[in-house]
GROMACS .gro file of C-alpha atoms in nm:
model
  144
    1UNK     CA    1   2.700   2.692   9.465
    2UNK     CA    2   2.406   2.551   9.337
    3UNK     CA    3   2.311   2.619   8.943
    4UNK     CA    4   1.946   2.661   8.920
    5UNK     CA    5   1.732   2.606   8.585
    6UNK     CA    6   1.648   2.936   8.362
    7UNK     CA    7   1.336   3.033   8.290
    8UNK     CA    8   1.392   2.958   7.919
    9UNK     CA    9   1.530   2.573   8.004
   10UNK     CA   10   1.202   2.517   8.225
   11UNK     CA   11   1.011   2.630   7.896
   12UNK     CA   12   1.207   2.462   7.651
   13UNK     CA   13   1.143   2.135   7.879
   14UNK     CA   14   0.772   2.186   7.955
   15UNK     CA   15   0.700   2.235   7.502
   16UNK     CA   16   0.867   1.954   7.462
   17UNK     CA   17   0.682   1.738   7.725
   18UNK     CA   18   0.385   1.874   7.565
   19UNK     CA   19   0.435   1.829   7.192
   20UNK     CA   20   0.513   1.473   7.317
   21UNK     CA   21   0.202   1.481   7.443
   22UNK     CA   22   0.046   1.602   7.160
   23UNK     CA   23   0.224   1.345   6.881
   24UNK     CA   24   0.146   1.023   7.153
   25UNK     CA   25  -0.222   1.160   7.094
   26UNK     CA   26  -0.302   1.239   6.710
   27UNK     CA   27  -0.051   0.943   6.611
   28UNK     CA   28  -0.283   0.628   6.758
   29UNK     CA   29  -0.338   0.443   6.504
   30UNK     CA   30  -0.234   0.086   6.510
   31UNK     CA   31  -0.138   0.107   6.131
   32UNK     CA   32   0.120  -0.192   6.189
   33UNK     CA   33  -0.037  -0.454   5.915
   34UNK     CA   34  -0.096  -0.698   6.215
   35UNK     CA   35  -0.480  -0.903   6.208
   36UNK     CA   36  -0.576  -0.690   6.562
   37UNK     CA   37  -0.871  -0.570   6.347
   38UNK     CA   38  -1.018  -0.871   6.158
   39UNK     CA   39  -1.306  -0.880   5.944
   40UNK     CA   40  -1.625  -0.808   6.084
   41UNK     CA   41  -1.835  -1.021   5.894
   42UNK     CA   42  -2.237  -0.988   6.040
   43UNK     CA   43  -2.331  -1.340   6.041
   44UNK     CA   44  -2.715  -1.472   6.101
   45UNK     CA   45  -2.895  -1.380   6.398
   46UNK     CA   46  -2.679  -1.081   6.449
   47UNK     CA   47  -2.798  -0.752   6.400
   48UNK     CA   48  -2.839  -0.663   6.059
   49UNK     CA   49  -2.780  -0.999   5.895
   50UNK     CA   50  -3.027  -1.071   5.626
   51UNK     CA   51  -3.118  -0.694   5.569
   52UNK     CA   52  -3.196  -0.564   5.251
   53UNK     CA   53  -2.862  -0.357   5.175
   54UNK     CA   54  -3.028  -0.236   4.828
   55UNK     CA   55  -3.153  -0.343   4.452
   56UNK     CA   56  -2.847  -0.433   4.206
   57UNK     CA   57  -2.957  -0.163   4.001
   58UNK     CA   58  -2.868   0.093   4.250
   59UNK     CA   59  -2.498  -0.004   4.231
   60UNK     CA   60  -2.288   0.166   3.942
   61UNK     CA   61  -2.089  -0.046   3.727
   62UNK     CA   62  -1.743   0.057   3.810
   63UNK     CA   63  -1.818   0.211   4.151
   64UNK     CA   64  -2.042   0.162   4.459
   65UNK     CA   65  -2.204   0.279   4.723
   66UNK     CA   66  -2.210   0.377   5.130
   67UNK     CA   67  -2.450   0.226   5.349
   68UNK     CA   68  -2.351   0.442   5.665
   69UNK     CA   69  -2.594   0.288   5.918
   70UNK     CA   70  -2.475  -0.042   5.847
   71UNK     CA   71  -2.086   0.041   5.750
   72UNK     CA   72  -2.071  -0.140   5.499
   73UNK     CA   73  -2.012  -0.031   5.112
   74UNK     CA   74  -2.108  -0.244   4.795
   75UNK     CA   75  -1.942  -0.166   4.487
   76UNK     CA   76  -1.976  -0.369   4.135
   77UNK     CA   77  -1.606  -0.374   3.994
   78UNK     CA   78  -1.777  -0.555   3.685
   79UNK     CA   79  -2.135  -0.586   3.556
   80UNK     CA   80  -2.324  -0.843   3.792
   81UNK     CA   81  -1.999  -0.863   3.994
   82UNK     CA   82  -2.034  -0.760   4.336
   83UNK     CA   83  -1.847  -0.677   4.643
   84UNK     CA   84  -1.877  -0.581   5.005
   85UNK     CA   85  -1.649  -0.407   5.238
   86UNK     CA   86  -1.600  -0.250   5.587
   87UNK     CA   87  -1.702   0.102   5.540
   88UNK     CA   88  -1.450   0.195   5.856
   89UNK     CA   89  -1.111   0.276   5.681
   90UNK     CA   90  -0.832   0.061   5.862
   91UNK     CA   91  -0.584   0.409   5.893
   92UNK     CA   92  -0.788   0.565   6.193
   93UNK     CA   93  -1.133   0.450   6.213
   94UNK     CA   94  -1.301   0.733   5.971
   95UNK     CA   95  -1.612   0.649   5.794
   96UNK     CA   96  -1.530   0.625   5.418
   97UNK     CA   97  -1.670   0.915   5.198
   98UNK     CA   98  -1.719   0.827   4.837
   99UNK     CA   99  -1.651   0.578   4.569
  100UNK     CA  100  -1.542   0.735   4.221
  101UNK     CA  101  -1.265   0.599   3.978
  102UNK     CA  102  -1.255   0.269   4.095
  103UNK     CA  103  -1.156   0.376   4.448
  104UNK     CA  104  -1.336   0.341   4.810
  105UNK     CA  105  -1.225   0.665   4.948
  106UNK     CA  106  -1.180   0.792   5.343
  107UNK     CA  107  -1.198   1.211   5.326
  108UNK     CA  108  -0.992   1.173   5.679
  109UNK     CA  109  -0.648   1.159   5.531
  110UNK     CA  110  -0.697   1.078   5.222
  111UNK     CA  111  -0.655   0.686   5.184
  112UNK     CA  112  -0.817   0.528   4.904
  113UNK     CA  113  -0.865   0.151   4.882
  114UNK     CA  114  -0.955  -0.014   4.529
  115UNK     CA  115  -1.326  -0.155   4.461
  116UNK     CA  116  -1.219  -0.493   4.321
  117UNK     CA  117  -1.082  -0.659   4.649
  118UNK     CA  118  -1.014  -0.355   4.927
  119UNK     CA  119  -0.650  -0.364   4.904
  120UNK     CA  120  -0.506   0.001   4.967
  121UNK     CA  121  -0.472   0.223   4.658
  122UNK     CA  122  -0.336   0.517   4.840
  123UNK     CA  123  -0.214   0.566   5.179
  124UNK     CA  124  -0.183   0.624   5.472
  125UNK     CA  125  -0.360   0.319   5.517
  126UNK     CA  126  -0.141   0.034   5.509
  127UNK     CA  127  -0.411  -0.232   5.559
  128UNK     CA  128  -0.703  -0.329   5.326
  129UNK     CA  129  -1.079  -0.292   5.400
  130UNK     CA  130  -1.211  -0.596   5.562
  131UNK     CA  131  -1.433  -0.810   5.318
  132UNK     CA  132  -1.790  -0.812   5.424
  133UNK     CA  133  -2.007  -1.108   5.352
  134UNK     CA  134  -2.325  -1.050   5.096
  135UNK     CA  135  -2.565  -1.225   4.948
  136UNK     CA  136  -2.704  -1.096   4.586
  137UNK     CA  137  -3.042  -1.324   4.524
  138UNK     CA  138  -3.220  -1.168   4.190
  139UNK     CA  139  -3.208  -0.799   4.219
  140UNK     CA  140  -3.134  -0.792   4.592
  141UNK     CA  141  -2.879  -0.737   4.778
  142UNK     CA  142  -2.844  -0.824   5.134
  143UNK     CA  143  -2.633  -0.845   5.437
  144UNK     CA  144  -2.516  -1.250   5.474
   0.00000   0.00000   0.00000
């Protein structure tokens, strides 16, 4: 005699093969600390280098701010210091929101990496923002 599967174990088996499904799908980040996503620094003669990103004036003291066409965002941890990152936050690839409290912030999931030097502040990222070269001549800030 032959024992055939029950309707309930062929269900059982077929939600699991698709919640596997589903995890392999929303968890594909490669979060793993490794280099696979170095900095993407624009250099000259690309496109983009040598653009005008903005005035020094329009970056707050303390914060910063999203340039979305060019994903990049400046912030100015200190009067007349100033800093450029990847606007692409390293957890999965979102476009970062905001800058407030001293924090570059990703409304994804919620990471938050700090303005002084990109490292991550909050997680789920587990990798910092990619530096982004600048160049600040006189009021002006543009892409290096």
């Amino acid at each position: 005699m032959t024992n055939r599967p029950t309707r309930r174990t062929i269900l059982i088996a077929s939600g699991a093969t698709g919640a596997t499904a589903l995890v392999a799908a929303c968890g594909g980040s490669d979060d793993s600390g490794g280099d696979s996503a170095s900095t993407t620094t624009t250099a000259p003669g690309q496109d983009g280098a040598g653009d005008k990103l903005a005035d020094t004036a329009d970056i707050p003291v303390g914060g910063g701010t999203i340039f979305k066409d060019q994903k990049v965002v400046v912030t100015q941890p200190e009067e007349g210091q100033f800093k450029a990152f990847s606007a692409i936050c390293t957890h999965q690839q979102c476009l970062v929101g905001s800058v407030s409290d001293g924090t570059i912030n990703c409304p994804c999931h919620g990471s938050k990496f700090k303005i002084t030097d990109g490292a991550v502040a909050n997680p789920p990222a587990t990798r910092p923002l990619p530096a982004q070269n600048i160049v600040v001549d006189g009021n002006s800030i543009s892409l290096a």
